[in-house]
PDB file of C-alpha atoms in Angstrom:
ATOM      1  CA  UNK A   1      68.690  91.652 136.130  1.00  0.00           C
ATOM      2  CA  UNK A   2      72.257  91.541 134.735  1.00  0.00           C
ATOM      3  CA  UNK A   3      72.469  94.790 137.006  1.00  0.00           C
ATOM      4  CA  UNK A   4      71.332  93.242 140.332  1.00  0.00           C
ATOM      5  CA  UNK A   5      73.686  89.849 139.789  1.00  0.00           C
ATOM      6  CA  UNK A   6      76.475  91.736 139.484  1.00  0.00           C
ATOM      7  CA  UNK A   7      76.163  94.700 141.909  1.00  0.00           C
ATOM      8  CA  UNK A   8      75.440  91.112 144.139  1.00  0.00           C
ATOM      9  CA  UNK A   9      78.244  89.582 143.216  1.00  0.00           C
ATOM     10  CA  UNK A  10      80.387  92.568 143.895  1.00  0.00           C
ATOM     11  CA  UNK A  11      78.778  92.894 147.287  1.00  0.00           C
ATOM     12  CA  UNK A  12      80.931  89.591 148.148  1.00  0.00           C
ATOM     13  CA  UNK A  13      84.588  91.186 147.029  1.00  0.00           C
ATOM     14  CA  UNK A  14      87.146  91.155 149.793  1.00  0.00           C
ATOM     15  CA  UNK A  15      89.396  94.822 149.661  1.00  0.00           C
ATOM     16  CA  UNK A  16      91.910  93.197 147.247  1.00  0.00           C
ATOM     17  CA  UNK A  17      89.569  91.618 144.747  1.00  0.00           C
ATOM     18  CA  UNK A  18      87.764  95.642 144.653  1.00  0.00           C
ATOM     19  CA  UNK A  19      91.222  96.731 144.692  1.00  0.00           C
ATOM     20  CA  UNK A  20      91.902  94.719 142.089  1.00  0.00           C
ATOM     21  CA  UNK A  21      88.283  95.188 140.128  1.00  0.00           C
ATOM     22  CA  UNK A  22      88.499  98.844 140.607  1.00  0.00           C
ATOM     23  CA  UNK A  23      92.491  98.533 139.006  1.00  0.00           C
ATOM     24  CA  UNK A  24      90.865  96.999 136.024  1.00  0.00           C
ATOM     25  CA  UNK A  25      88.636  99.651 134.406  1.00  0.00           C
ATOM     26  CA  UNK A  26      92.082 100.922 133.597  1.00  0.00           C
ATOM     27  CA  UNK A  27      92.022  98.701 130.811  1.00  0.00           C
ATOM     28  CA  UNK A  28      89.940  99.727 127.877  1.00  0.00           C
ATOM     29  CA  UNK A  29      89.566  96.433 126.510  1.00  0.00           C
ATOM     30  CA  UNK A  30      90.986  92.882 126.868  1.00  0.00           C
ATOM     31  CA  UNK A  31      93.875  92.202 128.691  1.00  0.00           C
ATOM     32  CA  UNK A  32      95.588  89.567 130.292  1.00  0.00           C
ATOM     33  CA  UNK A  33      96.489  88.228 133.979  1.00  0.00           C
ATOM     34  CA  UNK A  34      99.898  88.762 133.141  1.00  0.00           C
ATOM     35  CA  UNK A  35      98.926  92.792 131.258  1.00  0.00           C
ATOM     36  CA  UNK A  36      96.939  92.872 134.158  1.00  0.00           C
ATOM     37  CA  UNK A  37      99.847  92.272 136.981  1.00  0.00           C
ATOM     38  CA  UNK A  38     102.129  95.182 135.297  1.00  0.00           C
ATOM     39  CA  UNK A  39      99.140  97.729 135.724  1.00  0.00           C
ATOM     40  CA  UNK A  40      97.736  97.386 137.941  1.00  0.00           C
ATOM     41  CA  UNK A  41     100.165  95.786 140.755  1.00  0.00           C
ATOM     42  CA  UNK A  42     102.480  98.631 144.338  1.00  0.00           C
ATOM     43  CA  UNK A  43     103.003  97.433 147.439  1.00  0.00           C
ATOM     44  CA  UNK A  44      99.096  96.921 148.461  1.00  0.00           C
ATOM     45  CA  UNK A  45      98.738  94.079 146.231  1.00  0.00           C
ATOM     46  CA  UNK A  46     101.365  92.397 144.671  1.00  0.00           C
ATOM     47  CA  UNK A  47     101.701  90.567 140.562  1.00  0.00           C
ATOM     48  CA  UNK A  48     101.867  87.628 141.793  1.00  0.00           C
ATOM     49  CA  UNK A  49      98.420  87.893 144.002  1.00  0.00           C
ATOM     50  CA  UNK A  50      96.594  89.752 140.576  1.00  0.00           C
ATOM     51  CA  UNK A  51      97.244  86.600 139.195  1.00  0.00           C
ATOM     52  CA  UNK A  52      95.605  84.626 141.719  1.00  0.00           C
ATOM     53  CA  UNK A  53      92.679  87.808 141.885  1.00  0.00           C
ATOM     54  CA  UNK A  54      92.156  87.836 138.137  1.00  0.00           C
ATOM     55  CA  UNK A  55      91.568  83.966 138.489  1.00  0.00           C
ATOM     56  CA  UNK A  56      88.880  84.822 141.578  1.00  0.00           C
ATOM     57  CA  UNK A  57      86.686  87.774 139.598  1.00  0.00           C
ATOM     58  CA  UNK A  58      86.750  85.235 136.780  1.00  0.00           C
ATOM     59  CA  UNK A  59      84.718  82.773 138.865  1.00  0.00           C
ATOM     60  CA  UNK A  60      82.402  85.334 140.521  1.00  0.00           C
ATOM     61  CA  UNK A  61      81.303  86.611 136.686  1.00  0.00           C
ATOM     62  CA  UNK A  62      83.130  90.008 137.466  1.00  0.00           C
ATOM     63  CA  UNK A  63      85.723  89.460 134.330  1.00  0.00           C
ATOM     64  CA  UNK A  64      85.235  87.480 130.973  1.00  0.00           C
ATOM     65  CA  UNK A  65      87.140  84.918 130.367  1.00  0.00           C
ATOM     66  CA  UNK A  66      87.526  84.721 126.586  1.00  0.00           C
ATOM     67  CA  UNK A  67      88.424  81.361 124.423  1.00  0.00           C
ATOM     68  CA  UNK A  68      92.172  83.295 123.509  1.00  0.00           C
ATOM     69  CA  UNK A  69      92.701  83.467 127.141  1.00  0.00           C
ATOM     70  CA  UNK A  70      92.413  87.367 127.385  1.00  0.00           C
ATOM     71  CA  UNK A  71      89.859  88.676 130.006  1.00  0.00           C
ATOM     72  CA  UNK A  72      87.539  91.025 129.570  1.00  0.00           C
ATOM     73  CA  UNK A  73      85.131  93.697 131.826  1.00  0.00           C
ATOM     74  CA  UNK A  74      81.660  93.883 131.139  1.00  0.00           C
ATOM     75  CA  UNK A  75      80.462  97.315 130.943  1.00  0.00           C
ATOM     76  CA  UNK A  76      78.257  97.207 134.027  1.00  0.00           C
ATOM     77  CA  UNK A  77      80.732  95.966 135.926  1.00  0.00           C
ATOM     78  CA  UNK A  78      82.400  98.638 134.261  1.00  0.00           C
ATOM     79  CA  UNK A  79      80.405 101.427 135.753  1.00  0.00           C
ATOM     80  CA  UNK A  80      80.051 100.038 139.128  1.00  0.00           C
ATOM     81  CA  UNK A  81      83.920  99.029 139.516  1.00  0.00           C
ATOM     82  CA  UNK A  82      84.316 103.563 138.672  1.00  0.00           C
ATOM     83  CA  UNK A  83      81.100 104.352 141.698  1.00  0.00           C
ATOM     84  CA  UNK A  84      82.386 105.773 143.703  1.00  0.00           C
ATOM     85  CA  UNK A  85      84.400 107.457 141.329  1.00  0.00           C
ATOM     86  CA  UNK A  86      88.180 106.676 141.789  1.00  0.00           C
ATOM     87  CA  UNK A  87      90.889 108.702 143.639  1.00  0.00           C
ATOM     88  CA  UNK A  88      92.405 111.126 141.173  1.00  0.00           C
ATOM     89  CA  UNK A  89      95.804 110.044 142.199  1.00  0.00           C
ATOM     90  CA  UNK A  90      95.442 106.255 142.065  1.00  0.00           C
ATOM     91  CA  UNK A  91      93.725 106.828 138.452  1.00  0.00           C
ATOM     92  CA  UNK A  92      97.051 109.425 137.445  1.00  0.00           C
ATOM     93  CA  UNK A  93      99.738 106.568 139.465  1.00  0.00           C
ATOM     94  CA  UNK A  94      97.927 103.374 137.076  1.00  0.00           C
ATOM     95  CA  UNK A  95      97.502 105.213 133.772  1.00  0.00           C
ATOM     96  CA  UNK A  96     101.432 106.283 134.096  1.00  0.00           C
ATOM     97  CA  UNK A  97     102.031 101.915 134.235  1.00  0.00           C
ATOM     98  CA  UNK A  98      99.683 101.709 131.584  1.00  0.00           C
ATOM     99  CA  UNK A  99     102.122 104.409 129.461  1.00  0.00           C
ATOM    100  CA  UNK A 100     104.508 102.474 130.637  1.00  0.00           C
ATOM    101  CA  UNK A 101     103.567  99.230 130.016  1.00  0.00           C
ATOM    102  CA  UNK A 102     102.317 100.065 126.478  1.00  0.00           C
ATOM    103  CA  UNK A 103     105.554 101.166 126.046  1.00  0.00           C
ATOM    104  CA  UNK A 104     107.321  98.360 126.435  1.00  0.00           C
ATOM    105  CA  UNK A 105     105.440  95.981 125.137  1.00  0.00           C
ATOM    106  CA  UNK A 106     105.476  97.820 121.410  1.00  0.00           C
ATOM    107  CA  UNK A 107     109.492  97.648 122.120  1.00  0.00           C
ATOM    108  CA  UNK A 108     108.730  93.737 122.385  1.00  0.00           C
ATOM    109  CA  UNK A 109     106.798  93.396 119.822  1.00  0.00           C
ATOM    110  CA  UNK A 110     108.474  95.403 117.073  1.00  0.00           C
ATOM    111  CA  UNK A 111     111.097  93.122 115.510  1.00  0.00           C
ATOM    112  CA  UNK A 112     108.063  90.417 115.338  1.00  0.00           C
ATOM    113  CA  UNK A 113     106.872  92.650 112.198  1.00  0.00           C
ATOM    114  CA  UNK A 114     109.961  91.634 110.110  1.00  0.00           C
ATOM    115  CA  UNK A 115     110.002  88.607 111.432  1.00  0.00           C
ATOM    116  CA  UNK A 116     108.561  84.767 110.127  1.00  0.00           C
ATOM    117  CA  UNK A 117     105.157  85.987 110.741  1.00  0.00           C
ATOM    118  CA  UNK A 118     104.543  89.849 110.780  1.00  0.00           C
ATOM    119  CA  UNK A 119     100.869  88.669 110.046  1.00  0.00           C
ATOM    120  CA  UNK A 120     100.580  87.503 113.745  1.00  0.00           C
ATOM    121  CA  UNK A 121     102.207  91.108 115.184  1.00  0.00           C
ATOM    122  CA  UNK A 122     100.043  93.178 113.306  1.00  0.00           C
ATOM    123  CA  UNK A 123      97.161  90.978 114.639  1.00  0.00           C
ATOM    124  CA  UNK A 124      98.035  90.963 118.297  1.00  0.00           C
ATOM    125  CA  UNK A 125      97.868  94.940 118.052  1.00  0.00           C
ATOM    126  CA  UNK A 126      95.260  95.197 116.241  1.00  0.00           C
ATOM    127  CA  UNK A 127      93.637  92.975 119.622  1.00  0.00           C
ATOM    128  CA  UNK A 128      95.320  96.172 121.990  1.00  0.00           C
ATOM    129  CA  UNK A 129      95.158  98.788 119.120  1.00  0.00           C
ATOM    130  CA  UNK A 130      92.609 100.913 122.140  1.00  0.00           C
ATOM    131  CA  UNK A 131      95.108  99.941 124.360  1.00  0.00           C
ATOM    132  CA  UNK A 132      97.590 102.103 122.362  1.00  0.00           C
ATOM    133  CA  UNK A 133      95.499 104.948 121.549  1.00  0.00           C
ATOM    134  CA  UNK A 134      94.777 105.708 124.917  1.00  0.00           C
ATOM    135  CA  UNK A 135      98.194 105.351 126.354  1.00  0.00           C
ATOM    136  CA  UNK A 136      98.934 108.227 123.234  1.00  0.00           C
ATOM    137  CA  UNK A 137      96.053 110.122 124.844  1.00  0.00           C
ATOM    138  CA  UNK A 138      97.315 109.236 128.179  1.00  0.00           C
ATOM    139  CA  UNK A 139     100.384 110.172 126.642  1.00  0.00           C
ATOM    140  CA  UNK A 140      99.935 113.361 125.186  1.00  0.00           C
ATOM    141  CA  UNK A 141      97.912 114.758 128.384  1.00  0.00           C
ATOM    142  CA  UNK A 142     100.670 114.494 130.638  1.00  0.00           C
ATOM    143  CA  UNK A 143     103.041 115.586 127.468  1.00  0.00           C
ATOM    144  CA  UNK A 144     105.378 112.674 128.003  1.00  0.00           C
ATOM    145  CA  UNK A 145     107.173 112.813 124.564  1.00  0.00           C
ATOM    146  CA  UNK A 146     109.030 110.113 125.516  1.00  0.00           C
ATOM    147  CA  UNK A 147     106.819 107.669 125.643  1.00  0.00           C
ATOM    148  CA  UNK A 148     104.623 108.875 122.557  1.00  0.00           C
ATOM    149  CA  UNK A 149     107.232 108.353 120.537  1.00  0.00           C
ATOM    150  CA  UNK A 150     108.679 105.404 121.925  1.00  0.00           C
ATOM    151  CA  UNK A 151     105.541 104.208 121.223  1.00  0.00           C
ATOM    152  CA  UNK A 152     104.442 104.924 118.066  1.00  0.00           C
ATOM    153  CA  UNK A 153     108.314 104.863 116.644  1.00  0.00           C
ATOM    154  CA  UNK A 154     107.479 100.967 117.940  1.00  0.00           C
ATOM    155  CA  UNK A 155     104.493 100.250 115.953  1.00  0.00           C
ATOM    156  CA  UNK A 156     105.440 102.217 112.861  1.00  0.00           C
ATOM    157  CA  UNK A 157     105.387  99.061 110.149  1.00  0.00           C
ATOM    158  CA  UNK A 158     102.037  98.568 112.346  1.00  0.00           C
ATOM    159  CA  UNK A 159     100.501 101.324 111.319  1.00  0.00           C
ATOM    160  CA  UNK A 160     101.948 101.689 108.079  1.00  0.00           C
ATOM    161  CA  UNK A 161     100.080  98.330 106.932  1.00  0.00           C
ATOM    162  CA  UNK A 162      97.085  99.212 108.091  1.00  0.00           C
ATOM    163  CA  UNK A 163      96.530 102.182 106.398  1.00  0.00           C
ATOM    164  CA  UNK A 164      96.615 104.811 109.368  1.00  0.00           C
ATOM    165  CA  UNK A 165      99.352 106.765 108.855  1.00  0.00           C
ATOM    166  CA  UNK A 166      96.913 110.244 109.471  1.00  0.00           C
ATOM    167  CA  UNK A 167      96.352 109.132 112.767  1.00  0.00           C
ATOM    168  CA  UNK A 168     100.608 108.058 113.426  1.00  0.00           C
ATOM    169  CA  UNK A 169     102.019 111.679 112.307  1.00  0.00           C
ATOM    170  CA  UNK A 170     100.075 113.244 114.410  1.00  0.00           C
ATOM    171  CA  UNK A 171     100.652 111.833 117.404  1.00  0.00           C
ATOM    172  CA  UNK A 172     104.228 112.073 116.105  1.00  0.00           C
ATOM    173  CA  UNK A 173     104.136 115.831 115.383  1.00  0.00           C
ATOM    174  CA  UNK A 174     102.094 116.382 119.184  1.00  0.00           C
ATOM    175  CA  UNK A 175     104.785 114.405 120.572  1.00  0.00           C
ATOM    176  CA  UNK A 176     107.338 116.907 119.253  1.00  0.00           C
ATOM    177  CA  UNK A 177     105.179 119.829 120.535  1.00  0.00           C
ATOM    178  CA  UNK A 178     104.812 118.295 123.691  1.00  0.00           C
ATOM    179  CA  UNK A 179     109.038 118.915 124.575  1.00  0.00           C
ATOM    180  CA  UNK A 180     110.489 119.591 120.968  1.00  0.00           C
ATOM    181  CA  UNK A 181     114.024 119.404 123.261  1.00  0.00           C
ATOM    182  CA  UNK A 182     113.816 116.407 124.329  1.00  0.00           C
ATOM    183  CA  UNK A 183     116.502 113.733 124.289  1.00  0.00           C
ATOM    184  CA  UNK A 184     117.302 112.735 120.274  1.00  0.00           C
ATOM    185  CA  UNK A 185     118.233 109.700 122.663  1.00  0.00           C
ATOM    186  CA  UNK A 186     114.665 108.956 123.156  1.00  0.00           C
ATOM    187  CA  UNK A 187     113.246 110.504 120.023  1.00  0.00           C
ATOM    188  CA  UNK A 188     115.424 108.172 117.594  1.00  0.00           C
ATOM    189  CA  UNK A 189     112.434 105.930 116.891  1.00  0.00           C
ATOM    190  CA  UNK A 190     109.701 107.684 116.742  1.00  0.00           C
ATOM    191  CA  UNK A 191     112.134 109.883 113.983  1.00  0.00           C
ATOM    192  CA  UNK A 192     112.383 106.731 111.817  1.00  0.00           C
ATOM    193  CA  UNK A 193     108.802 106.207 111.892  1.00  0.00           C
ATOM    194  CA  UNK A 194     108.048 109.847 110.709  1.00  0.00           C
ATOM    195  CA  UNK A 195     110.661 109.177 107.646  1.00  0.00           C
ATOM    196  CA  UNK A 196     108.951 105.824 107.276  1.00  0.00           C
ATOM    197  CA  UNK A 197     105.152 106.974 106.949  1.00  0.00           C
ATOM    198  CA  UNK A 198     105.903 110.297 105.599  1.00  0.00           C
ATOM    199  CA  UNK A 199     107.467 107.808 101.677  1.00  0.00           C
ATOM    200  CA  UNK A 200     102.992 107.028 101.410  1.00  0.00           C
ATOM    201  CA  UNK A 201     101.809 110.425 102.158  1.00  0.00           C
ATOM    202  CA  UNK A 202     103.410 111.591  98.730  1.00  0.00           C
ATOM    203  CA  UNK A 203     104.238 115.236  99.711  1.00  0.00           C
ATOM    204  CA  UNK A 204     107.750 115.533  98.649  1.00  0.00           C
ATOM    205  CA  UNK A 205     109.038 118.467 100.850  1.00  0.00           C
ATOM    206  CA  UNK A 206     107.737 116.665 103.529  1.00  0.00           C
ATOM    207  CA  UNK A 207     109.747 113.280 103.456  1.00  0.00           C
ATOM    208  CA  UNK A 208     112.158 114.620 102.766  1.00  0.00           C
ATOM    209  CA  UNK A 209     112.535 116.430 105.573  1.00  0.00           C
ATOM    210  CA  UNK A 210     111.524 113.841 107.711  1.00  0.00           C
ATOM    211  CA  UNK A 211     113.675 111.697 106.696  1.00  0.00           C
ATOM    212  CA  UNK A 212     117.064 114.327 107.391  1.00  0.00           C
ATOM    213  CA  UNK A 213     115.331 114.872 110.534  1.00  0.00           C
ATOM    214  CA  UNK A 214     115.262 111.602 111.672  1.00  0.00           C
ATOM    215  CA  UNK A 215     119.048 111.460 110.455  1.00  0.00           C
ATOM    216  CA  UNK A 216     120.223 114.171 112.334  1.00  0.00           C
ATOM    217  CA  UNK A 217     118.737 113.170 115.564  1.00  0.00           C
ATOM    218  CA  UNK A 218     120.592 109.270 115.204  1.00  0.00           C
ATOM    219  CA  UNK A 219     123.307 111.256 113.855  1.00  0.00           C
ATOM    220  CA  UNK A 220     123.443 113.414 117.418  1.00  0.00           C
ATOM    221  CA  UNK A 221     122.396 109.876 119.347  1.00  0.00           C
ATOM    222  CA  UNK A 222     124.983 107.835 117.789  1.00  0.00           C
ATOM    223  CA  UNK A 223     122.619 106.127 116.710  1.00  0.00           C
ATOM    224  CA  UNK A 224     124.289 104.505 113.688  1.00  0.00           C
ATOM    225  CA  UNK A 225     121.292 101.602 112.774  1.00  0.00           C
ATOM    226  CA  UNK A 226     118.312 104.761 112.773  1.00  0.00           C
ATOM    227  CA  UNK A 227     120.902 106.682 110.312  1.00  0.00           C
ATOM    228  CA  UNK A 228     121.399 104.207 108.407  1.00  0.00           C
ATOM    229  CA  UNK A 229     117.933 104.005 107.851  1.00  0.00           C
ATOM    230  CA  UNK A 230     116.772 107.665 107.437  1.00  0.00           C
ATOM    231  CA  UNK A 231     119.391 107.729 104.727  1.00  0.00           C
ATOM    232  CA  UNK A 232     118.572 104.511 103.114  1.00  0.00           C
ATOM    233  CA  UNK A 233     114.732 106.150 103.083  1.00  0.00           C
ATOM    234  CA  UNK A 234     116.332 109.706 101.382  1.00  0.00           C
ATOM    235  CA  UNK A 235     117.803 107.621  98.755  1.00  0.00           C
ATOM    236  CA  UNK A 236     115.271 105.438  97.779  1.00  0.00           C
ATOM    237  CA  UNK A 237     112.921 108.845  97.214  1.00  0.00           C
ATOM    238  CA  UNK A 238     116.031 110.178  95.578  1.00  0.00           C
ATOM    239  CA  UNK A 239     116.062 107.474  93.423  1.00  0.00           C
ATOM    240  CA  UNK A 240     112.286 107.631  92.255  1.00  0.00           C
TER     241      UNK A 240
END
């Protein structure tokens, strides 16, 4: 059976292969070897080693290599990797690293929405949407408002294009509840995102409030670019 074959392959793993396989269960869907290196590496397993170990896990049929280069873990393998249950401290640390990686990845892809091929950027986020949602959920559980503002702020154009307005605004509302006194500089991208997303919700008072808050937060942070964006959104709404 598949389960027996997977169990046999798992029994043959070295200690480091087991460690990496267990940690890769942090990813809810497909991932690349480079992404894995950023999330699961530590002082026991280097980033370079993680990449090599991912290749060995593919050779052992414990990871699937897809045509686009992504790696994927079958649920049968995931269940085995998580049995016995992972140490709570390791799980928490991995989730924090996953949140940090998603925040960096989202910030890196943000400019592509205004580039020559925004459709490619949207497709890239579609591929990792489960990662985005998992990171936001874990950040919310830890009351990490800065990460939530950053991730949703960076992906605001994606949420807007794909019509996930309510979801994005709900995450931003949770971020505000988690840390209402957060440094304005850490809220700027998210506040501007809230203003953009509110333009499609259709509630005049909510839109004006979101734009004015984005303007004030950007002003307090000394961020003229985001202040200008908030003013443009506010002016466009009041004009039409």
